[in-house]
CSV table of C-alpha atoms in Angstrom, one decimal:
chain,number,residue,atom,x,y,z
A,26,UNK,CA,0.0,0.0,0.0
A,27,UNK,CA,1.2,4.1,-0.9
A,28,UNK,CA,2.5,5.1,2.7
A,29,UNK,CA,1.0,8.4,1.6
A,30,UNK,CA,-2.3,6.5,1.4
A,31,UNK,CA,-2.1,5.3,4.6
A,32,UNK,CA,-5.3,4.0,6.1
A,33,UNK,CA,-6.1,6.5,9.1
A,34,UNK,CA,-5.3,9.5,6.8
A,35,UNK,CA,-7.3,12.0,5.2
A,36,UNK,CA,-5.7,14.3,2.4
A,37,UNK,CA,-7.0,17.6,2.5
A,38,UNK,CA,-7.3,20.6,0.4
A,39,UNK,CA,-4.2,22.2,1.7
A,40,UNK,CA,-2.2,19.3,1.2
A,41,UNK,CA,-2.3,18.5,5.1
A,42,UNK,CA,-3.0,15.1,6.5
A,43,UNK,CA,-5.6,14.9,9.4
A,44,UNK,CA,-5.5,12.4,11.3
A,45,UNK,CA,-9.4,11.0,12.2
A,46,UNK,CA,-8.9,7.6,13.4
A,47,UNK,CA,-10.2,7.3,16.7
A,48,UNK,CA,-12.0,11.2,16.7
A,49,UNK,CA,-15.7,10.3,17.7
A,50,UNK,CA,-17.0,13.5,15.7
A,51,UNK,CA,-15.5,11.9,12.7
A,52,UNK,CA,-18.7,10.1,10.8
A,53,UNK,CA,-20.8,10.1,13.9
A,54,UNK,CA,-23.6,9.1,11.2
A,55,UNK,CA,-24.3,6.2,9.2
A,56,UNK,CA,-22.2,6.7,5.5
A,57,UNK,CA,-23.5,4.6,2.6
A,58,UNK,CA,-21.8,4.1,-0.6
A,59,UNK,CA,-23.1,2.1,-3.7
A,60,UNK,CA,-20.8,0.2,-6.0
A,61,UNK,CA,-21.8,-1.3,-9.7
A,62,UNK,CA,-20.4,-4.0,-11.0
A,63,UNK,CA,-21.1,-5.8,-14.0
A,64,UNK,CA,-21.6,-9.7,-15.3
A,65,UNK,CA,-19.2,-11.8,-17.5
A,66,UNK,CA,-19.2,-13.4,-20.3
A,67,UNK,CA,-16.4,-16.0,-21.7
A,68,UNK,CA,-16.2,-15.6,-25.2
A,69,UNK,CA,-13.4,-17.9,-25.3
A,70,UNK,CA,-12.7,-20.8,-22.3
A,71,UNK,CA,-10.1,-23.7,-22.6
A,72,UNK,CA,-9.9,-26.2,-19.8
A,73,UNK,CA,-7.0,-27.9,-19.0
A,74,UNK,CA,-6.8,-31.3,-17.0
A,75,UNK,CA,-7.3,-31.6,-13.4
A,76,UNK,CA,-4.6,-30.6,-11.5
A,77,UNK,CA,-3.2,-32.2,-8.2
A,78,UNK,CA,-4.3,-29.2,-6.0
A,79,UNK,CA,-7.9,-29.9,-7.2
A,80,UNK,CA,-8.0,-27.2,-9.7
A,81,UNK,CA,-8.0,-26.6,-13.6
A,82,UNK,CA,-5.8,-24.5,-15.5
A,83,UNK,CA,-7.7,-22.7,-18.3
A,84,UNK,CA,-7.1,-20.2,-21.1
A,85,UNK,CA,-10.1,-17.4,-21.5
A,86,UNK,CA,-10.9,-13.9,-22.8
A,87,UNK,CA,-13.1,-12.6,-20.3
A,88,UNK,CA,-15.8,-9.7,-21.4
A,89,UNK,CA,-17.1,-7.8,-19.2
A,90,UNK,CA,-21.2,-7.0,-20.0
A,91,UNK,CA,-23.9,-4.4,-19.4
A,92,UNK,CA,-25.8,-6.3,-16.8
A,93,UNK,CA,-24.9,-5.6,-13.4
A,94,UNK,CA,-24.9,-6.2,-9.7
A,95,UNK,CA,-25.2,-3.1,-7.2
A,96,UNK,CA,-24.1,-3.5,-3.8
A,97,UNK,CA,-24.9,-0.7,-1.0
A,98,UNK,CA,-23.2,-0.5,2.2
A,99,UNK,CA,-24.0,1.6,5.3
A,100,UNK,CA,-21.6,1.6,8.0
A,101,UNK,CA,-23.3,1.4,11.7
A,102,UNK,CA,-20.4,3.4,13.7
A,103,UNK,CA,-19.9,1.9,17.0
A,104,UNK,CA,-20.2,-1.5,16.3
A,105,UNK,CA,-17.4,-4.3,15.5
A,106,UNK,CA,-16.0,-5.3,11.9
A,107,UNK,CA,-17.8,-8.4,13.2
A,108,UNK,CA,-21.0,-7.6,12.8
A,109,UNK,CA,-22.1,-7.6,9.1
A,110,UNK,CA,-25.4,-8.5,8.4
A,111,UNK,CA,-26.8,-8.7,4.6
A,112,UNK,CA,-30.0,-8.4,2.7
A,113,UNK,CA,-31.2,-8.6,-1.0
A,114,UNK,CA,-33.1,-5.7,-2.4
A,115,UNK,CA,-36.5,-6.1,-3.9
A,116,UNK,CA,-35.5,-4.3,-6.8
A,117,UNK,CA,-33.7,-7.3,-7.8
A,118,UNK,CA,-34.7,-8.6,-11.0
A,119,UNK,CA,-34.4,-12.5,-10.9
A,120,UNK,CA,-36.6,-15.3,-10.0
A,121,UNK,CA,-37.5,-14.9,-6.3
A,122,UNK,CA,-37.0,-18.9,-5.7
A,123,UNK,CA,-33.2,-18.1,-7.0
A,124,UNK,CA,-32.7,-15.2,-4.7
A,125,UNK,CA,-34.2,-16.9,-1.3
A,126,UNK,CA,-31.1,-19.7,-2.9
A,127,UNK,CA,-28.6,-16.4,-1.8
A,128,UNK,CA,-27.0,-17.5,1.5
A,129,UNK,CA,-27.2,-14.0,4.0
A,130,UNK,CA,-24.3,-15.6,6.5
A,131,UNK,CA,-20.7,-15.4,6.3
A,132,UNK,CA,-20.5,-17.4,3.6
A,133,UNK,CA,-21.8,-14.8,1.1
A,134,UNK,CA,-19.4,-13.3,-0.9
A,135,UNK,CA,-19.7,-9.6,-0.6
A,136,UNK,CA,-20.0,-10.6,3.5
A,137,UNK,CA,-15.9,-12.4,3.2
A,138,UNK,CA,-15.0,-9.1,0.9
A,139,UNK,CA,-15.8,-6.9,3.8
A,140,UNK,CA,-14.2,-9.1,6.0
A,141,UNK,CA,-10.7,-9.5,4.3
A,142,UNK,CA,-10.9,-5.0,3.7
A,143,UNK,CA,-11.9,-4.4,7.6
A,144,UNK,CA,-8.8,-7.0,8.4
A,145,UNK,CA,-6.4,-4.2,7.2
A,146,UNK,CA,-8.4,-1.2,7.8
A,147,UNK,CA,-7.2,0.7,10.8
A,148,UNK,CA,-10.8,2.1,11.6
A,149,UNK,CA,-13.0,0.0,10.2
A,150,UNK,CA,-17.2,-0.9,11.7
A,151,UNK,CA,-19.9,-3.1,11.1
A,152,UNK,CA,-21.8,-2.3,8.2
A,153,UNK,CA,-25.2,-3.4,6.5
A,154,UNK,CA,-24.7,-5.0,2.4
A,155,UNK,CA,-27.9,-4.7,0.2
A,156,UNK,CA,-27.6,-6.2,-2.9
A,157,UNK,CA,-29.2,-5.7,-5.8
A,158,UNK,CA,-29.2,-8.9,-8.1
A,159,UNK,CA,-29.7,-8.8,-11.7
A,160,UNK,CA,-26.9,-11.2,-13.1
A,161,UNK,CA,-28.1,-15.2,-13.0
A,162,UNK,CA,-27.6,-16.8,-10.0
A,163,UNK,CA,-25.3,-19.7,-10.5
A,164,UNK,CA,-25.1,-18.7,-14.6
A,165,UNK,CA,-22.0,-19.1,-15.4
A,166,UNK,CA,-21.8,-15.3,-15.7
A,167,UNK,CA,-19.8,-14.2,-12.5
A,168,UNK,CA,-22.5,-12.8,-10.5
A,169,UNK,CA,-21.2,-13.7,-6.8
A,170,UNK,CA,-18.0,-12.5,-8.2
A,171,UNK,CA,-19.2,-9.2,-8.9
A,172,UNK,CA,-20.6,-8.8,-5.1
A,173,UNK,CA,-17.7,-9.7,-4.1
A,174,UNK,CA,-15.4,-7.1,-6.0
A,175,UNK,CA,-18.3,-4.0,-5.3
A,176,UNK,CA,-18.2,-4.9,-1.3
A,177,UNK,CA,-14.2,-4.5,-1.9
A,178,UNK,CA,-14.5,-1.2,-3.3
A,179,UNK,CA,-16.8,-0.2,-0.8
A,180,UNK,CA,-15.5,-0.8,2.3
A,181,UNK,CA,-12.2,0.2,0.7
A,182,UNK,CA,-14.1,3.6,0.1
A,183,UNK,CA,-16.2,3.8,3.4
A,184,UNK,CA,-13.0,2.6,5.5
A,185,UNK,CA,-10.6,5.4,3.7
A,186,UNK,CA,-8.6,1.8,3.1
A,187,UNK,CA,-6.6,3.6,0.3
A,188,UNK,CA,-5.9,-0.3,-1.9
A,189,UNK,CA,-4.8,0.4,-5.1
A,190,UNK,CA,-6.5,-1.9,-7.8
A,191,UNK,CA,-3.5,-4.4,-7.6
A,192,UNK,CA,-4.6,-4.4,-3.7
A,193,UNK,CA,-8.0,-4.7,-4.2
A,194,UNK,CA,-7.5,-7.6,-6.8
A,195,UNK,CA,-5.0,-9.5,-4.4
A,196,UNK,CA,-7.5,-9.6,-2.0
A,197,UNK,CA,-10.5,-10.7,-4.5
A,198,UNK,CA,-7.8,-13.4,-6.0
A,199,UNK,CA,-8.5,-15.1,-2.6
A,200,UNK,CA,-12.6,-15.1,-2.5
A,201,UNK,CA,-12.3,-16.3,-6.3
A,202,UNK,CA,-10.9,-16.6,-10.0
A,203,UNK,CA,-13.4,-14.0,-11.0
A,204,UNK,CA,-13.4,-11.3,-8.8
A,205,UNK,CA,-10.2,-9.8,-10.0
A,206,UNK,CA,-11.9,-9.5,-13.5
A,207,UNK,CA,-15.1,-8.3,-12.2
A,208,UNK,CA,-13.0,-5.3,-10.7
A,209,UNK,CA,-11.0,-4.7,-13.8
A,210,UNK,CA,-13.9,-5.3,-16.0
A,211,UNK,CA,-13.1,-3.8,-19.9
A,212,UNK,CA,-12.1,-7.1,-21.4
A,213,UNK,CA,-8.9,-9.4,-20.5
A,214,UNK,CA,-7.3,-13.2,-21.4
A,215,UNK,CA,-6.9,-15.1,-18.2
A,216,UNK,CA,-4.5,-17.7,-17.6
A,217,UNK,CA,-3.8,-19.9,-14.7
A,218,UNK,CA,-6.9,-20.4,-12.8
A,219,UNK,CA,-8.3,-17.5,-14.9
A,220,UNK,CA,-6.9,-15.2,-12.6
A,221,UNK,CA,-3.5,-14.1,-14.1
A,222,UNK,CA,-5.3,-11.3,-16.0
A,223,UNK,CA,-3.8,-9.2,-18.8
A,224,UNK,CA,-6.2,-6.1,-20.6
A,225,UNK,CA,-7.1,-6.7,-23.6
A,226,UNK,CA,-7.9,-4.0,-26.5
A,227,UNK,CA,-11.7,-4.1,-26.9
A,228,UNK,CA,-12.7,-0.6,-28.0
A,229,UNK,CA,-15.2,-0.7,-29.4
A,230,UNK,CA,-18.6,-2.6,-27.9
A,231,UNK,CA,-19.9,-6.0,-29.3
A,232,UNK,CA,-23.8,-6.9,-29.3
A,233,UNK,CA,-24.9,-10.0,-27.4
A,234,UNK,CA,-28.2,-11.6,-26.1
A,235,UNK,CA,-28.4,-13.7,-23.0
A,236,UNK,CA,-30.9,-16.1,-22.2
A,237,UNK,CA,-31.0,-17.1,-18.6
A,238,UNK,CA,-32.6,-20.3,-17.5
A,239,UNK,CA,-34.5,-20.2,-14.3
A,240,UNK,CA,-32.1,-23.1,-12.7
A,241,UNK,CA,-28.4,-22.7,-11.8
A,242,UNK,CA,-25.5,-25.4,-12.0
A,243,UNK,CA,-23.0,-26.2,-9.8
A,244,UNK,CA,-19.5,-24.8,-11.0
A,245,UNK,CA,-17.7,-27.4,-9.6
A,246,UNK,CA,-20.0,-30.1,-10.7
A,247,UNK,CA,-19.5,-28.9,-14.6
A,248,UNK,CA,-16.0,-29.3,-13.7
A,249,UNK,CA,-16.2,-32.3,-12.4
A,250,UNK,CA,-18.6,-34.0,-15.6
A,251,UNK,CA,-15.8,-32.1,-18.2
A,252,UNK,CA,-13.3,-34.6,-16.3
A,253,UNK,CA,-15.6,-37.7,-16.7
A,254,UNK,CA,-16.5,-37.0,-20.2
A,255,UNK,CA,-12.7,-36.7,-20.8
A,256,UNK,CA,-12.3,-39.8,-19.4
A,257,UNK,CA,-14.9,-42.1,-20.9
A,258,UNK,CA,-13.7,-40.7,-24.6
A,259,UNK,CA,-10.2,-41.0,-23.7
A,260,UNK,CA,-9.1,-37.9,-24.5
A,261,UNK,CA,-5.6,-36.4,-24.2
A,262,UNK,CA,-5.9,-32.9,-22.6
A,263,UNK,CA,-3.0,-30.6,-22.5
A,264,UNK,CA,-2.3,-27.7,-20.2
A,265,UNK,CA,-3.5,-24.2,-21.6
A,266,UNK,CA,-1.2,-21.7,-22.3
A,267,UNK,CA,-3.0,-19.2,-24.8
A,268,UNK,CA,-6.2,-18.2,-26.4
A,269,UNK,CA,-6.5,-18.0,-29.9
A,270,UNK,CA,-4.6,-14.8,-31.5
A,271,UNK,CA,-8.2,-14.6,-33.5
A,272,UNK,CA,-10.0,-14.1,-30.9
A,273,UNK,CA,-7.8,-11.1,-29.8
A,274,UNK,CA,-7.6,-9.7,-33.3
A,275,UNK,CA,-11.8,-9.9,-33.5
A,276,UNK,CA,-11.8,-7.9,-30.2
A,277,UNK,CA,-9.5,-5.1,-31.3
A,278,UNK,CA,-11.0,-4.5,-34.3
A,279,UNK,CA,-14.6,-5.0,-33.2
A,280,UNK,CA,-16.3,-7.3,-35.7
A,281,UNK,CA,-18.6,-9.4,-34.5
A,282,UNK,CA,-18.3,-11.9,-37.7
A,283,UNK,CA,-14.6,-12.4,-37.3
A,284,UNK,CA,-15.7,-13.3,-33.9
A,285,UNK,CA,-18.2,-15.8,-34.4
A,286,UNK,CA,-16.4,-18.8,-35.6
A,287,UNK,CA,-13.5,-18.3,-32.9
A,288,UNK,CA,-16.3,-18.8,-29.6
A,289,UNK,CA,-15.9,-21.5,-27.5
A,290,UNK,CA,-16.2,-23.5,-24.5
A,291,UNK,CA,-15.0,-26.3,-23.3
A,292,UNK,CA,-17.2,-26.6,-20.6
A,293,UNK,CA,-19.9,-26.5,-22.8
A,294,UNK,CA,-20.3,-30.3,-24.0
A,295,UNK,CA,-20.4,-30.5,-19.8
A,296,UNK,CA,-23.3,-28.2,-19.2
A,297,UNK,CA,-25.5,-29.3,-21.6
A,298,UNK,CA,-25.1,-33.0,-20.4
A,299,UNK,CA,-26.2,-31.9,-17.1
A,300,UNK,CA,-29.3,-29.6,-19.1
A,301,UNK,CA,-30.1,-31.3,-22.0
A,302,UNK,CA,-32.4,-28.5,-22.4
A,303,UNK,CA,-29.5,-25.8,-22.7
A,304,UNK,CA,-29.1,-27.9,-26.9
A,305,UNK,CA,-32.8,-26.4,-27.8
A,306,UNK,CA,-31.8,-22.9,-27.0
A,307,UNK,CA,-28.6,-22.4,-28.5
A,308,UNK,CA,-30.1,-24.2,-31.7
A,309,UNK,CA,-33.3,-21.5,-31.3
A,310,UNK,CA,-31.3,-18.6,-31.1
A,311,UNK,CA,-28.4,-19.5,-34.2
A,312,UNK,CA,-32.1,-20.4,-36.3
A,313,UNK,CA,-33.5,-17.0,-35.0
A,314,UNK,CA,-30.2,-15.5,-37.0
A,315,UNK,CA,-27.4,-15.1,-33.9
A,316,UNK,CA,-23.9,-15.1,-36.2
A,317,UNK,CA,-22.7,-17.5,-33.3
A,318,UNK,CA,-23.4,-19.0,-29.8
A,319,UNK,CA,-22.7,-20.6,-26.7
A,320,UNK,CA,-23.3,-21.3,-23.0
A,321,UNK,CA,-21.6,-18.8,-21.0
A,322,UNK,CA,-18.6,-20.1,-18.6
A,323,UNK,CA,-20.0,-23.2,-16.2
A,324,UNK,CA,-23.7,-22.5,-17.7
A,325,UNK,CA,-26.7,-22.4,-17.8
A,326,UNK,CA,-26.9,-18.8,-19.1
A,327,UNK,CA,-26.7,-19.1,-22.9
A,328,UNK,CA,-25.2,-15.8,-24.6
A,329,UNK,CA,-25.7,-15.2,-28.5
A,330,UNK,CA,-23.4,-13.1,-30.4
A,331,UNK,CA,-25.3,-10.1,-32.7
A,332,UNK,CA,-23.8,-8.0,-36.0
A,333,UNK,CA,-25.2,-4.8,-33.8
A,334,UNK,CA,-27.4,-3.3,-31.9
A,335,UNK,CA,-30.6,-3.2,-33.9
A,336,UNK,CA,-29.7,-6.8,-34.4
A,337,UNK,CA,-29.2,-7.6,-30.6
A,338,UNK,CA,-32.7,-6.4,-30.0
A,339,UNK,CA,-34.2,-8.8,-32.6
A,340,UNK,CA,-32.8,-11.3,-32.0
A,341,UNK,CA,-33.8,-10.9,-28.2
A,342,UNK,CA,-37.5,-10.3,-29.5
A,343,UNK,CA,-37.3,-13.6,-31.6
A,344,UNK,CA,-36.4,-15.4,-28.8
A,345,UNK,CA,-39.0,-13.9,-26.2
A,346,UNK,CA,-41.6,-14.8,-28.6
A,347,UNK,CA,-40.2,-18.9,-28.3
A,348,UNK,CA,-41.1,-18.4,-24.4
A,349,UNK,CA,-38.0,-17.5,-23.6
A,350,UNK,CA,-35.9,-14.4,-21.5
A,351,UNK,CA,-34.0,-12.8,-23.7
A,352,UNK,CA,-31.8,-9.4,-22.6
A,353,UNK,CA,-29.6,-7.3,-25.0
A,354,UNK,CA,-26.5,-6.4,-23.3
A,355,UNK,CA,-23.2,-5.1,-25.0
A,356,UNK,CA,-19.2,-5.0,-24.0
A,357,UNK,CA,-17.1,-4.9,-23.3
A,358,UNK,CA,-18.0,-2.6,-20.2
A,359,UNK,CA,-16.4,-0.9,-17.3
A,360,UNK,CA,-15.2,-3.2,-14.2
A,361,UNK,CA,-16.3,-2.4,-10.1
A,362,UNK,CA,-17.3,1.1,-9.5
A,363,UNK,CA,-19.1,4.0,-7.2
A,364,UNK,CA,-22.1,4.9,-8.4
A,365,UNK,CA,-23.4,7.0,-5.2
């Protein structure tokens, strides 16, 4: 951390430092701050074999999209780092079956974000997290990720923490492979365990439709039917080490149909064994005209690539009229960040 970002500092005007850790007049009041963060998508996701610490190496380009979480946290001076308690607002969009699925203990995402900020805060308090949900629940799109990386910026914000985004990311690196990305948001390739993220050039915005189902599935248990499917065909797997330089080259120059034939996901073959189902969208949508498709990261969300916008929103029509929920969303977008 910047020593002259101390926590327990505030910069002033003047250029002065005054001290207000430990001054009861400083925030005698409940402060609130509201963080955005948005959903991912995995326009490109090689899996490697499983590895002896019980993980997977992979190789992915990360997009960030226009559908987001918002997290809210009020402080409640007085009281221990201890006590966070967590609700889900009712202006969340999603099934309400899927959100009463959202665990309000310390095993909740954003609730271990605040905790790992307020352990190297020098002033930190309880604090109340409302969250807003509109990316699937267990989708495959990162949303648990994306609470997680808006309670860090929070509580890094409402704690005067001072964590630069390297900071910020270390700590997400240890809640999951995701939450770095969802604070750097924009788009990135992701090695490793999808965590060792490098930018890359995305400037201009791609067109996409999303179809959520009204189920989630297990990460882990994707992972786990990938291995078995691997096993029972025999196949030879090798360790990722790249994505494909098309990919990369679509993304900088922002043509959606020298994208389309470079999506994929190797995880795919293992979502749709687990939901059969997840076959008769992806063959409605590339029949309703998407240029290309695929089931987003561990599934079930299902995200179709469009030519543009007028074509995202038609596409998202078509499919609506087949029974289904259909969003238009575009990215890449930007990563975790303070909305109010």
């Amino acid at each position: 951390m910047d020593s002259s970002k101390k926590a327990g500092t505030r910069h002033t005007a003047s250029g002065t430092v005054d001290p207000f850790v430990g001054d009861p007049a400083w925030a005698p009041t409940p402060r609130r701050v509201k963080v955005r963060a948005p959903g991912k998508i995995n326009a490109f996701f090689r899996v490697g074999p499983l590895r002896e610490d019980g993980y997977h190496g992979v190789a992915s380009t990360y997009l960030a999209v226009s559908l987001y979480e918002e997290v809210a946290i009020t402080t409640k001076p007085g009281t221990p780092a201890t006590d966070i308690t967590v609700s889900i607002s009712p202006e969340s969009s999603l099934d309400a079956e899927l959100l009463a699925s959202i665990p309000l203990d310390a095993s909740n995402l954003a609730v271990r974000a605040a905790l790992l900020v307020a352990d190297i805060s020098e002033n930190p308090c309880g604090v109340h997290i409302e969250i807003t949900k509109h990316v699937p629940i267990a989708g495959g799109m990162g949303g648990g990720s994306a609470d997680a990386a808006a309670a860090l910026v929070a509580c890094d914000s409402l704690w005067h923490t001072g964590l630069s985004w390297e900071e910020l990311s270390q700590l997400g690196s240890e809640l999951g492979a995701d939450v770095p990305f969802a604070l750097l948001g924009g788009a990135a390739v992701g090695l490793g365990i999808g965590d060792q993220l490098t930018a890359a050039l995305a400037p201009t915005p791609l067109h996409w439709v999303l179809v959520p189902a009204d189920y989630g599935l297990s990460t882990p248990v994707v992972y786990g039917t990938l291995d078995k499917l691997r096993a029972s065909s025999g196949a030879e797997v090798a360790e990722p080490g790249e994505v494909e330089a098309g990919v990369l080259a679509a993304l900088r120059a922002g043509d959606a149909h020298a994208l389309a034939p470079w999506l994929h996901n190797d995880l795919q073959a293992a979502a749709v064994s687990l939901a059969p189902g997840l076959a008769d969208v992806l063959a409605q949508g590339e029949g309703a005209g998407a240029l290309a498709s695929l089931v987003s990261g561990s599934g079930p969300t299902v995200a179709f690539l469009a030519v543009d916008a007028a074509h995202a929103e038609d596409l998202a029509a078509a499919l609506t009229a087949n029974g289904h929920e259909a969003w238009a969303v575009e990215g890449p977008v930007h990563g975790a960040h303070i909305v109010l």
